[in-house]
mmCIF file with all atom_site columns, C-alpha atoms and ligand atoms in Angstrom:
data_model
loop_
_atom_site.group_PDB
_atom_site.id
_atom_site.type_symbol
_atom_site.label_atom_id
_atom_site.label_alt_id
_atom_site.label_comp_id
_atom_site.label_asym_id
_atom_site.label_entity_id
_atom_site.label_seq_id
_atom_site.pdbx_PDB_ins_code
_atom_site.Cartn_x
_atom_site.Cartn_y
_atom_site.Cartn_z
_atom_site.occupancy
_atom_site.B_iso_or_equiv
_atom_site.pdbx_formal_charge
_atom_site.auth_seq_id
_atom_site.auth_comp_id
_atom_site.auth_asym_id
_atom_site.auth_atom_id
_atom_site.pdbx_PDB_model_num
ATOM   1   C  CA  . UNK A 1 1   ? 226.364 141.700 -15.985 1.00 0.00 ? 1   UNK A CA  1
ATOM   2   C  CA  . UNK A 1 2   ? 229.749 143.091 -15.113 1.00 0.00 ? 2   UNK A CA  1
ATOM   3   C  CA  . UNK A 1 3   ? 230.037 145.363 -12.010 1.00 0.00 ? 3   UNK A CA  1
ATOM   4   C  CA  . UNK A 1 4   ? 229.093 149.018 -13.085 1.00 0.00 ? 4   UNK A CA  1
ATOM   5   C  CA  . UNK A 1 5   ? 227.503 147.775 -16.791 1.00 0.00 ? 5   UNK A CA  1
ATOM   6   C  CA  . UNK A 1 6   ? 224.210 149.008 -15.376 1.00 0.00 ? 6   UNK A CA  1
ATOM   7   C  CA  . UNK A 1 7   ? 224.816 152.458 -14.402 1.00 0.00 ? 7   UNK A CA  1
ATOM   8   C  CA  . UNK A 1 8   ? 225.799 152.551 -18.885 1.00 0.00 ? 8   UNK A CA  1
ATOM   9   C  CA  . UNK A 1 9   ? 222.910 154.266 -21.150 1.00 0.00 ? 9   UNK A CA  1
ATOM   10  C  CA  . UNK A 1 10  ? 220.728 151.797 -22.646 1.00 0.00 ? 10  UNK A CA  1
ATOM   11  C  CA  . UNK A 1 11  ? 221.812 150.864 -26.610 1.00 0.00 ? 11  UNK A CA  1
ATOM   12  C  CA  . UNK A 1 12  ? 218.238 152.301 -27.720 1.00 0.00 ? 12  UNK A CA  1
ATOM   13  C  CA  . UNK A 1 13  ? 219.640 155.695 -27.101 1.00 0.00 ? 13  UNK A CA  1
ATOM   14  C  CA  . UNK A 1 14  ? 221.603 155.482 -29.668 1.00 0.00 ? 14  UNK A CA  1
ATOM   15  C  CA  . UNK A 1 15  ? 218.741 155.801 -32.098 1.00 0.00 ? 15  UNK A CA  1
ATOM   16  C  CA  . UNK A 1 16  ? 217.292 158.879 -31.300 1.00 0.00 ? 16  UNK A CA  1
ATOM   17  C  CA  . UNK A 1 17  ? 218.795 161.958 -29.775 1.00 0.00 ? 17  UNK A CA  1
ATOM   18  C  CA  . UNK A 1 18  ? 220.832 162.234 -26.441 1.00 0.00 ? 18  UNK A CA  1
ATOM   19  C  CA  . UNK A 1 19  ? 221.607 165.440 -24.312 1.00 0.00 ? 19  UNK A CA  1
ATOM   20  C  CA  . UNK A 1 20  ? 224.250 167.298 -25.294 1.00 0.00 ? 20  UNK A CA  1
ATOM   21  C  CA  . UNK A 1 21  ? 222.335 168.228 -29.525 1.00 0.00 ? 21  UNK A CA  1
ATOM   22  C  CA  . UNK A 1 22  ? 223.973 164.849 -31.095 1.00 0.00 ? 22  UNK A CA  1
ATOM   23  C  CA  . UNK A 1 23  ? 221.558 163.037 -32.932 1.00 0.00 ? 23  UNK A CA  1
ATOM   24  C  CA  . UNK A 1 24  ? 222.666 160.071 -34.149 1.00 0.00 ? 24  UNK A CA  1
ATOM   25  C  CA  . UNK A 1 25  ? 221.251 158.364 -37.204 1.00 0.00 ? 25  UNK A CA  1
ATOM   26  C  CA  . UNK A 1 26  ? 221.594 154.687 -38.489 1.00 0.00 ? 26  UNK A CA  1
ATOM   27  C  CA  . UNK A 1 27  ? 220.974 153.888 -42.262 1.00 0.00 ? 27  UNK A CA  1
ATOM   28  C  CA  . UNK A 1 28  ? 220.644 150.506 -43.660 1.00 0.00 ? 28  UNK A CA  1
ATOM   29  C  CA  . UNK A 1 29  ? 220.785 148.956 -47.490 1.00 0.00 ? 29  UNK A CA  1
ATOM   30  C  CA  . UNK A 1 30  ? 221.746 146.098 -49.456 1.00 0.00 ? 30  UNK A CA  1
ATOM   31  C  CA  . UNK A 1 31  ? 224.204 145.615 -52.001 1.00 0.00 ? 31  UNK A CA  1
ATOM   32  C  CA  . UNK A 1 32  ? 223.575 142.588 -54.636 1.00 0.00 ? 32  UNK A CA  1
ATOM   33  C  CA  . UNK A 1 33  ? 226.428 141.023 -56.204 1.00 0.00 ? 33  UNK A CA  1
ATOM   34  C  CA  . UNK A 1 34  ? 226.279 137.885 -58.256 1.00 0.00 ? 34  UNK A CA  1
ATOM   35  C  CA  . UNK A 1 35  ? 229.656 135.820 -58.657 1.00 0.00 ? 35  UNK A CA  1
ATOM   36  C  CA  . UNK A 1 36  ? 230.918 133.252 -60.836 1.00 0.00 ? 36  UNK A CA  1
ATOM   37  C  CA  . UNK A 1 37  ? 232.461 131.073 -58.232 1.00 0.00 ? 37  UNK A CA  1
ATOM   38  C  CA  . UNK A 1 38  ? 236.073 130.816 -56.680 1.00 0.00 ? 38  UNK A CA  1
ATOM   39  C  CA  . UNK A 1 39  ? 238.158 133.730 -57.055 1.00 0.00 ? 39  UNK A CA  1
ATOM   40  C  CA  . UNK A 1 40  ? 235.428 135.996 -58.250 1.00 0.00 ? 40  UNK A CA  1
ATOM   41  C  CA  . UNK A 1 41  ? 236.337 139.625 -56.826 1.00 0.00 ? 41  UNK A CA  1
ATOM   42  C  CA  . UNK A 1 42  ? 234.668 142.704 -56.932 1.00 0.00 ? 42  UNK A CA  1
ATOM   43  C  CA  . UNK A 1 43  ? 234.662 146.048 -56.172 1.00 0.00 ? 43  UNK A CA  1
ATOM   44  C  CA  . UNK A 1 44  ? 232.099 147.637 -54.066 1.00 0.00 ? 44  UNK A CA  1
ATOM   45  C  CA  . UNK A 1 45  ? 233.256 150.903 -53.428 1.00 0.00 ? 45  UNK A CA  1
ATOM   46  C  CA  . UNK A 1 46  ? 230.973 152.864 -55.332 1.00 0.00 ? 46  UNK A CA  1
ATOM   47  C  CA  . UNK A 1 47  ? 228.212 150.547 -54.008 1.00 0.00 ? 47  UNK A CA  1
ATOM   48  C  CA  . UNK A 1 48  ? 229.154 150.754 -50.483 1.00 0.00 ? 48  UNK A CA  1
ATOM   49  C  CA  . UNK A 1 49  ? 229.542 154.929 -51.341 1.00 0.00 ? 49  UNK A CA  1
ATOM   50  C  CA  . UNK A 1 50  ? 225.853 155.560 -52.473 1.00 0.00 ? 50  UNK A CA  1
ATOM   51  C  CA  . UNK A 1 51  ? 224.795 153.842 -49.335 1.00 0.00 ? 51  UNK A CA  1
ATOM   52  C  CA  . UNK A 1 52  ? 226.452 156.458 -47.695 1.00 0.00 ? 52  UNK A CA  1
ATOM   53  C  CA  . UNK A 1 53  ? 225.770 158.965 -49.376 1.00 0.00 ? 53  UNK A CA  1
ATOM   54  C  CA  . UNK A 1 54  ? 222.060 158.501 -49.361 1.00 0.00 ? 54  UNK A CA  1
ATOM   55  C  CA  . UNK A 1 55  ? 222.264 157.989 -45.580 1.00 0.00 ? 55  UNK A CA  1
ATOM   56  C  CA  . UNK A 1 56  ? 223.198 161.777 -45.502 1.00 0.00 ? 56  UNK A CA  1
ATOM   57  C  CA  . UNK A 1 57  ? 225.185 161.549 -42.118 1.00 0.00 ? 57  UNK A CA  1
ATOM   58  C  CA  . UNK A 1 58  ? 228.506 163.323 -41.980 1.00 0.00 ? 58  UNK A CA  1
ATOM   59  C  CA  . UNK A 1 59  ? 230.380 161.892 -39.446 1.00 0.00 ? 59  UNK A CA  1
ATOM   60  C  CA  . UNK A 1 60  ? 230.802 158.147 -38.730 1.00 0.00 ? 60  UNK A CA  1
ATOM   61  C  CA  . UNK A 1 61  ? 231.280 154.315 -39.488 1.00 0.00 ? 61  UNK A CA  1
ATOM   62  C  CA  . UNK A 1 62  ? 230.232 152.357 -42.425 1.00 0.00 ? 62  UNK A CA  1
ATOM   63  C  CA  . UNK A 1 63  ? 229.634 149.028 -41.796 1.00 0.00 ? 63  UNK A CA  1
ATOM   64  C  CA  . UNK A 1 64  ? 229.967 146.491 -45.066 1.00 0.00 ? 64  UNK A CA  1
ATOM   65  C  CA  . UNK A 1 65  ? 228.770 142.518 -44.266 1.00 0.00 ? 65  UNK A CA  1
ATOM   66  C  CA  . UNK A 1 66  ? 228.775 139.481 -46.174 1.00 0.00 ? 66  UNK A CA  1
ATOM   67  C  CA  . UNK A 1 67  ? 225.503 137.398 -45.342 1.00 0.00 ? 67  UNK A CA  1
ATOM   68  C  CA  . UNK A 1 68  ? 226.616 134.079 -45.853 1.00 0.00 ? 68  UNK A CA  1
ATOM   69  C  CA  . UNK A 1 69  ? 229.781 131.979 -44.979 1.00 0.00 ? 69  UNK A CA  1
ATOM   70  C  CA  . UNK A 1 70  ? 232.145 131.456 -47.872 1.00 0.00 ? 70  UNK A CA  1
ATOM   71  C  CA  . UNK A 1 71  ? 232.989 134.563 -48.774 1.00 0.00 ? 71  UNK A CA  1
ATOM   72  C  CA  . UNK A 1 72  ? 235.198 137.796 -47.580 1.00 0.00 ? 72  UNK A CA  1
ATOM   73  C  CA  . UNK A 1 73  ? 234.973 141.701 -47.352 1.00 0.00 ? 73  UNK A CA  1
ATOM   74  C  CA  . UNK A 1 74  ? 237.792 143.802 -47.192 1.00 0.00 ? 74  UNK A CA  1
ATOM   75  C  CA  . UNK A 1 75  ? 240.341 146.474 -48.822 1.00 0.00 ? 75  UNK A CA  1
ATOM   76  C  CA  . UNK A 1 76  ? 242.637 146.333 -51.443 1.00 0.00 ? 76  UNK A CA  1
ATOM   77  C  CA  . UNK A 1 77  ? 244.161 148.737 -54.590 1.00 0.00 ? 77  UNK A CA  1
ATOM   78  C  CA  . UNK A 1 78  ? 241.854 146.947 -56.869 1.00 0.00 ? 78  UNK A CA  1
ATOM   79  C  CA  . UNK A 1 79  ? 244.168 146.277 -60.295 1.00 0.00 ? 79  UNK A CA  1
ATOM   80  C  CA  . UNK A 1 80  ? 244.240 143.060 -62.073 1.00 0.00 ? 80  UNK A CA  1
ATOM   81  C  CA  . UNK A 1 81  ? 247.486 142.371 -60.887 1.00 0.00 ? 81  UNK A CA  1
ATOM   82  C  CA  . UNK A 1 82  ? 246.267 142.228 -56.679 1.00 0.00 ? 82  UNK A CA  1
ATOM   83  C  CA  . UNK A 1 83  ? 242.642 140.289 -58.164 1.00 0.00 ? 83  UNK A CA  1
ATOM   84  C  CA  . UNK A 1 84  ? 244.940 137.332 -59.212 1.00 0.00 ? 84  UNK A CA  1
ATOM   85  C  CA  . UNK A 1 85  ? 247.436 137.916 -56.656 1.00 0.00 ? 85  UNK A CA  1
ATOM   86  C  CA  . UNK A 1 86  ? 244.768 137.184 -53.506 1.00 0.00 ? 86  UNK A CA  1
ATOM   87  C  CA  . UNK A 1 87  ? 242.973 134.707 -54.399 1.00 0.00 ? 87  UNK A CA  1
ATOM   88  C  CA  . UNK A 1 88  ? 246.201 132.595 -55.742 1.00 0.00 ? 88  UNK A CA  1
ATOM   89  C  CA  . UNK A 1 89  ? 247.928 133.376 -52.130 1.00 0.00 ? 89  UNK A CA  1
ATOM   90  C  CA  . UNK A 1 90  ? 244.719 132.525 -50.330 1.00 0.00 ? 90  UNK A CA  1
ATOM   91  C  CA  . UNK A 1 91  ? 244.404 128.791 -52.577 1.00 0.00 ? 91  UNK A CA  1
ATOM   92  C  CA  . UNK A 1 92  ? 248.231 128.505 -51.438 1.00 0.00 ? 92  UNK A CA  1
ATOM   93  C  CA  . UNK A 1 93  ? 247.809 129.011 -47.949 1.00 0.00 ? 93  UNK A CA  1
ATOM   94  C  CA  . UNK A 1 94  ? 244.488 127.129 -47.932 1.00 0.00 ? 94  UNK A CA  1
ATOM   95  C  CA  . UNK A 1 95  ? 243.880 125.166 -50.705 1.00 0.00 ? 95  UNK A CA  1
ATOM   96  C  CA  . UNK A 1 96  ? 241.609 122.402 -51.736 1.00 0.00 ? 96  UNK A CA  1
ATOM   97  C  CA  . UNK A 1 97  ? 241.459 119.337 -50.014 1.00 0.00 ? 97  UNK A CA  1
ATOM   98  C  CA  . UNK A 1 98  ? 239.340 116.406 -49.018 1.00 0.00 ? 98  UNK A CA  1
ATOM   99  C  CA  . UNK A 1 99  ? 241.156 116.539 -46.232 1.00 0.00 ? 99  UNK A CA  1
ATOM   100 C  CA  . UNK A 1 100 ? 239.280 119.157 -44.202 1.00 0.00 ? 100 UNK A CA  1
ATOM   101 C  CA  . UNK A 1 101 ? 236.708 118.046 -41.994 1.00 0.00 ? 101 UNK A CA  1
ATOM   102 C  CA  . UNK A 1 102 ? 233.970 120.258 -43.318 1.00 0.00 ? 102 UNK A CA  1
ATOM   103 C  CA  . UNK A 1 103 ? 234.432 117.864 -46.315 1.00 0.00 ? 103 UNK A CA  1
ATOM   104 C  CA  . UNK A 1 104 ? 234.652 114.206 -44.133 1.00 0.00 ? 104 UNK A CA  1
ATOM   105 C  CA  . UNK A 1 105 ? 231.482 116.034 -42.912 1.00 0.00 ? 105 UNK A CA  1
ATOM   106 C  CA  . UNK A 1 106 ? 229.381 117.022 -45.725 1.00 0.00 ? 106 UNK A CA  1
ATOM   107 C  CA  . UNK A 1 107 ? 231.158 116.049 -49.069 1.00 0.00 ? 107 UNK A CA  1
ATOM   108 C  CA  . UNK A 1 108 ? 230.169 119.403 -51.016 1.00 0.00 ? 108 UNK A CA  1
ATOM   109 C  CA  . UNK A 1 109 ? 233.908 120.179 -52.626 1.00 0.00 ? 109 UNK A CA  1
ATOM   110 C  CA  . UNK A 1 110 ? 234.028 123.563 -50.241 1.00 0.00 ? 110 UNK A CA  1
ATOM   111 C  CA  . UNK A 1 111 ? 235.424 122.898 -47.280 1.00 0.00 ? 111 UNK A CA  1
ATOM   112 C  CA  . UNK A 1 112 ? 238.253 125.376 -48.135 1.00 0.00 ? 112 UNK A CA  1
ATOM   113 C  CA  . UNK A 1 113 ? 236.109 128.000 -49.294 1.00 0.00 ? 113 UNK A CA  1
ATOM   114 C  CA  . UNK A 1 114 ? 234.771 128.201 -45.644 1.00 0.00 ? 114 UNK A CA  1
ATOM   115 C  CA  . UNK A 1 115 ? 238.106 128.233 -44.585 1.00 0.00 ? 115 UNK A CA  1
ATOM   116 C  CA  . UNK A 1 116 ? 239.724 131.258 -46.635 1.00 0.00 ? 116 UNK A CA  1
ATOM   117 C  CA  . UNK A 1 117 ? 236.333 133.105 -46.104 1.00 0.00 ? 117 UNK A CA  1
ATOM   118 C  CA  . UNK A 1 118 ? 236.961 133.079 -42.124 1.00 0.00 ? 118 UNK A CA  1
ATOM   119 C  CA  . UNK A 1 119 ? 240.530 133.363 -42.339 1.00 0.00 ? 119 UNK A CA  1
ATOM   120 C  CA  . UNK A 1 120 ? 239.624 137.183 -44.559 1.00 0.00 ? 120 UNK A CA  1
ATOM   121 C  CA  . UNK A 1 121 ? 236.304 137.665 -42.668 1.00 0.00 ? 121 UNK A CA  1
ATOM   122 C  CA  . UNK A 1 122 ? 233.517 138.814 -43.661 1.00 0.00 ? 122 UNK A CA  1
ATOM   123 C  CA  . UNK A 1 123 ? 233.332 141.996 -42.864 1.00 0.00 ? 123 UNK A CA  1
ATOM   124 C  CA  . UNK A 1 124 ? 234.746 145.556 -42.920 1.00 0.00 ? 124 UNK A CA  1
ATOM   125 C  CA  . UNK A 1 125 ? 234.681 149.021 -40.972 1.00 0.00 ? 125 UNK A CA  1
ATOM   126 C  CA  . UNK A 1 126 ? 235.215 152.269 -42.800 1.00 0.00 ? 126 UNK A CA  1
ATOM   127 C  CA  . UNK A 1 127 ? 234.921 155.668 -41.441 1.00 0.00 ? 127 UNK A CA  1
ATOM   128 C  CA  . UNK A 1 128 ? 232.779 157.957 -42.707 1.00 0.00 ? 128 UNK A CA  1
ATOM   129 C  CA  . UNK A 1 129 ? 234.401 161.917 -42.616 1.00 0.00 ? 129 UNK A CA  1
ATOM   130 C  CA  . UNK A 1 130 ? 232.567 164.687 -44.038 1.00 0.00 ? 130 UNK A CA  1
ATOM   131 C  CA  . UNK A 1 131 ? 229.875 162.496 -45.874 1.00 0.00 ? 131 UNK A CA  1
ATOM   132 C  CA  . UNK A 1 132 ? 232.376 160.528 -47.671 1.00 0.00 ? 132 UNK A CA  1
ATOM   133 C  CA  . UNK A 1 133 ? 233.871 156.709 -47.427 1.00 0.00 ? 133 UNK A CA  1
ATOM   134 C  CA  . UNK A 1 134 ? 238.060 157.491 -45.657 1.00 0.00 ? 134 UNK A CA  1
ATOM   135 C  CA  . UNK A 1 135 ? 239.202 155.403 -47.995 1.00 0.00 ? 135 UNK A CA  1
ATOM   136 C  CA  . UNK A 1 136 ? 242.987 155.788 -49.437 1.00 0.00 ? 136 UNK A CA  1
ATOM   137 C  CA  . UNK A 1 137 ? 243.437 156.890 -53.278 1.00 0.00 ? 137 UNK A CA  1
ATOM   138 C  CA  . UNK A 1 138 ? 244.433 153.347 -54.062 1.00 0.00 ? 138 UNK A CA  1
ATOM   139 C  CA  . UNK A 1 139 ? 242.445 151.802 -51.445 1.00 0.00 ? 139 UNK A CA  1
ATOM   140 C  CA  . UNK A 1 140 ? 239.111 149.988 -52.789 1.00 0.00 ? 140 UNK A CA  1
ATOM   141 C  CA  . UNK A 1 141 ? 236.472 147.535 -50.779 1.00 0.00 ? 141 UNK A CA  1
ATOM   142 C  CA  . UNK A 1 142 ? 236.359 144.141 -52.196 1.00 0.00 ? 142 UNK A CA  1
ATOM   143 C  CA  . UNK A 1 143 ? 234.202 141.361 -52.355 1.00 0.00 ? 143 UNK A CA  1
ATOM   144 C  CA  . UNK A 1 144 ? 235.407 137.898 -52.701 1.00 0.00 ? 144 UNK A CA  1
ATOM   145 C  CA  . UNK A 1 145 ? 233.647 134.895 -53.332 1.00 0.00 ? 145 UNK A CA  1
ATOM   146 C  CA  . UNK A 1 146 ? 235.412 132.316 -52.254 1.00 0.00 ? 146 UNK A CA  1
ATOM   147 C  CA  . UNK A 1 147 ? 232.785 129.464 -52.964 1.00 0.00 ? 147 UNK A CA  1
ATOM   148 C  CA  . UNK A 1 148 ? 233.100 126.436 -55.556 1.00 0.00 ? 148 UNK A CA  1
ATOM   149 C  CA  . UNK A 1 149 ? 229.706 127.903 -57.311 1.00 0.00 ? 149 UNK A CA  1
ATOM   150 C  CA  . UNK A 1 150 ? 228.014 131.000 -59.034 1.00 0.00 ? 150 UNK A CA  1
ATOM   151 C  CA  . UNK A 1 151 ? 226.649 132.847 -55.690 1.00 0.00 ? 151 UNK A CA  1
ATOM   152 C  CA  . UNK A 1 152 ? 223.914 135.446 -55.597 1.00 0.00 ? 152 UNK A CA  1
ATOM   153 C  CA  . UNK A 1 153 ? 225.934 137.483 -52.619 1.00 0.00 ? 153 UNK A CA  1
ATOM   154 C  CA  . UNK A 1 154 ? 223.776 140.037 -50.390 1.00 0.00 ? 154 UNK A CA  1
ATOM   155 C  CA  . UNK A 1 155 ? 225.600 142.208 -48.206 1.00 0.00 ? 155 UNK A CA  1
ATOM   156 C  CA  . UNK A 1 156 ? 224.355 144.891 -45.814 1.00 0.00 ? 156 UNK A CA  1
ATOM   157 C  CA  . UNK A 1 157 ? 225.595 147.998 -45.062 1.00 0.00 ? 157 UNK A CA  1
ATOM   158 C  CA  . UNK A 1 158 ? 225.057 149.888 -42.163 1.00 0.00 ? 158 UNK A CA  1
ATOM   159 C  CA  . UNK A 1 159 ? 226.278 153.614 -42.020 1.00 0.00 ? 159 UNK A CA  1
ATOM   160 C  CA  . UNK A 1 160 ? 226.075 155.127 -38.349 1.00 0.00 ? 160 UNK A CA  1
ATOM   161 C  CA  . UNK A 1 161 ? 226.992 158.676 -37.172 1.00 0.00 ? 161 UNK A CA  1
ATOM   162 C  CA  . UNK A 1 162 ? 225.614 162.081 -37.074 1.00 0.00 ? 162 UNK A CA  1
HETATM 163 ZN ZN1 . ZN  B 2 .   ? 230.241 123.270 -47.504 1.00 0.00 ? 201 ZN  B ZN1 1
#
């Protein structure tokens, strides 16, 4: 423990109330998304947006997660043009290989899916102001399966805030 960590409120407070009349809330779901391999993109805006809604808070962050390691969560104006346009930059920048040594190691064809899912991450913050996602007209969350095969994909969101 760092020097002057202990005099800091415990984390539980943060799920109840706290002097001062904030109460803050925390609101957890699951979105579902089932892929068709590679380059598979969706968007989860509206997804991600009734998970917020239904969490009723007002003021806060929305948390969106990927469970699983070869795919990626982020933004993007989601057109046709940008859904071929990022996954053909990411298969430039990292593309198949039997090179890797995920693939000396284990053979399964996806080294470079684990690769391009790390390099995007797989996970976003959003802020949530006055109930709604702060999200940009032309500004949508994506999903991106980046493995070799048809995924089921679960991803939590978490919505935090008052
Ligand atoms: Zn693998």
């Amino acid at each position: 423990m760092r020097a002057g960590a202990r005099h800091r409120q415990p984390p539980s407070v943060l799920a109840g109330s706290v002097p001062g009349n904030l109460v803050y809330m925390i609101h957890q779901a699951s979105i579902t998304v089932s892929t068709s391999g590679h380059r598979d993109m969706h968007d989860i805006t509206d997804a991600v947006a009734r998970v917020v809604a239904a969490s009723g808070i007002r003021t806060g962050l929305a948390h969106v997660f990927n469970i699983g390691s070869t795919a990626a969560v982020g933004t993007i104006e989601f057109e046709p043009g940008l859904q071929e346009d990022l996954p053909e930059l990411l298969d430039k920048l990292i593309p198949p290989s039997r090179h890797y040594g995920h693939e000396q190691a284990w053979q399964d064809g996806n080294g470079h899916s684990h690769l391009q899912a790390s390099w995007l991450g797989p996970d976003l913050t959003v802020p949530v102001r006055e109930g709604r996602l702060a999200l940009g007209t032309w500004q949508q969350i994506f999903h991106l399966e980046c493995d070799v095969k048809p995924r089921r994909r679960e991803i939590v969101v978490t919505v935090m805030g008052e």
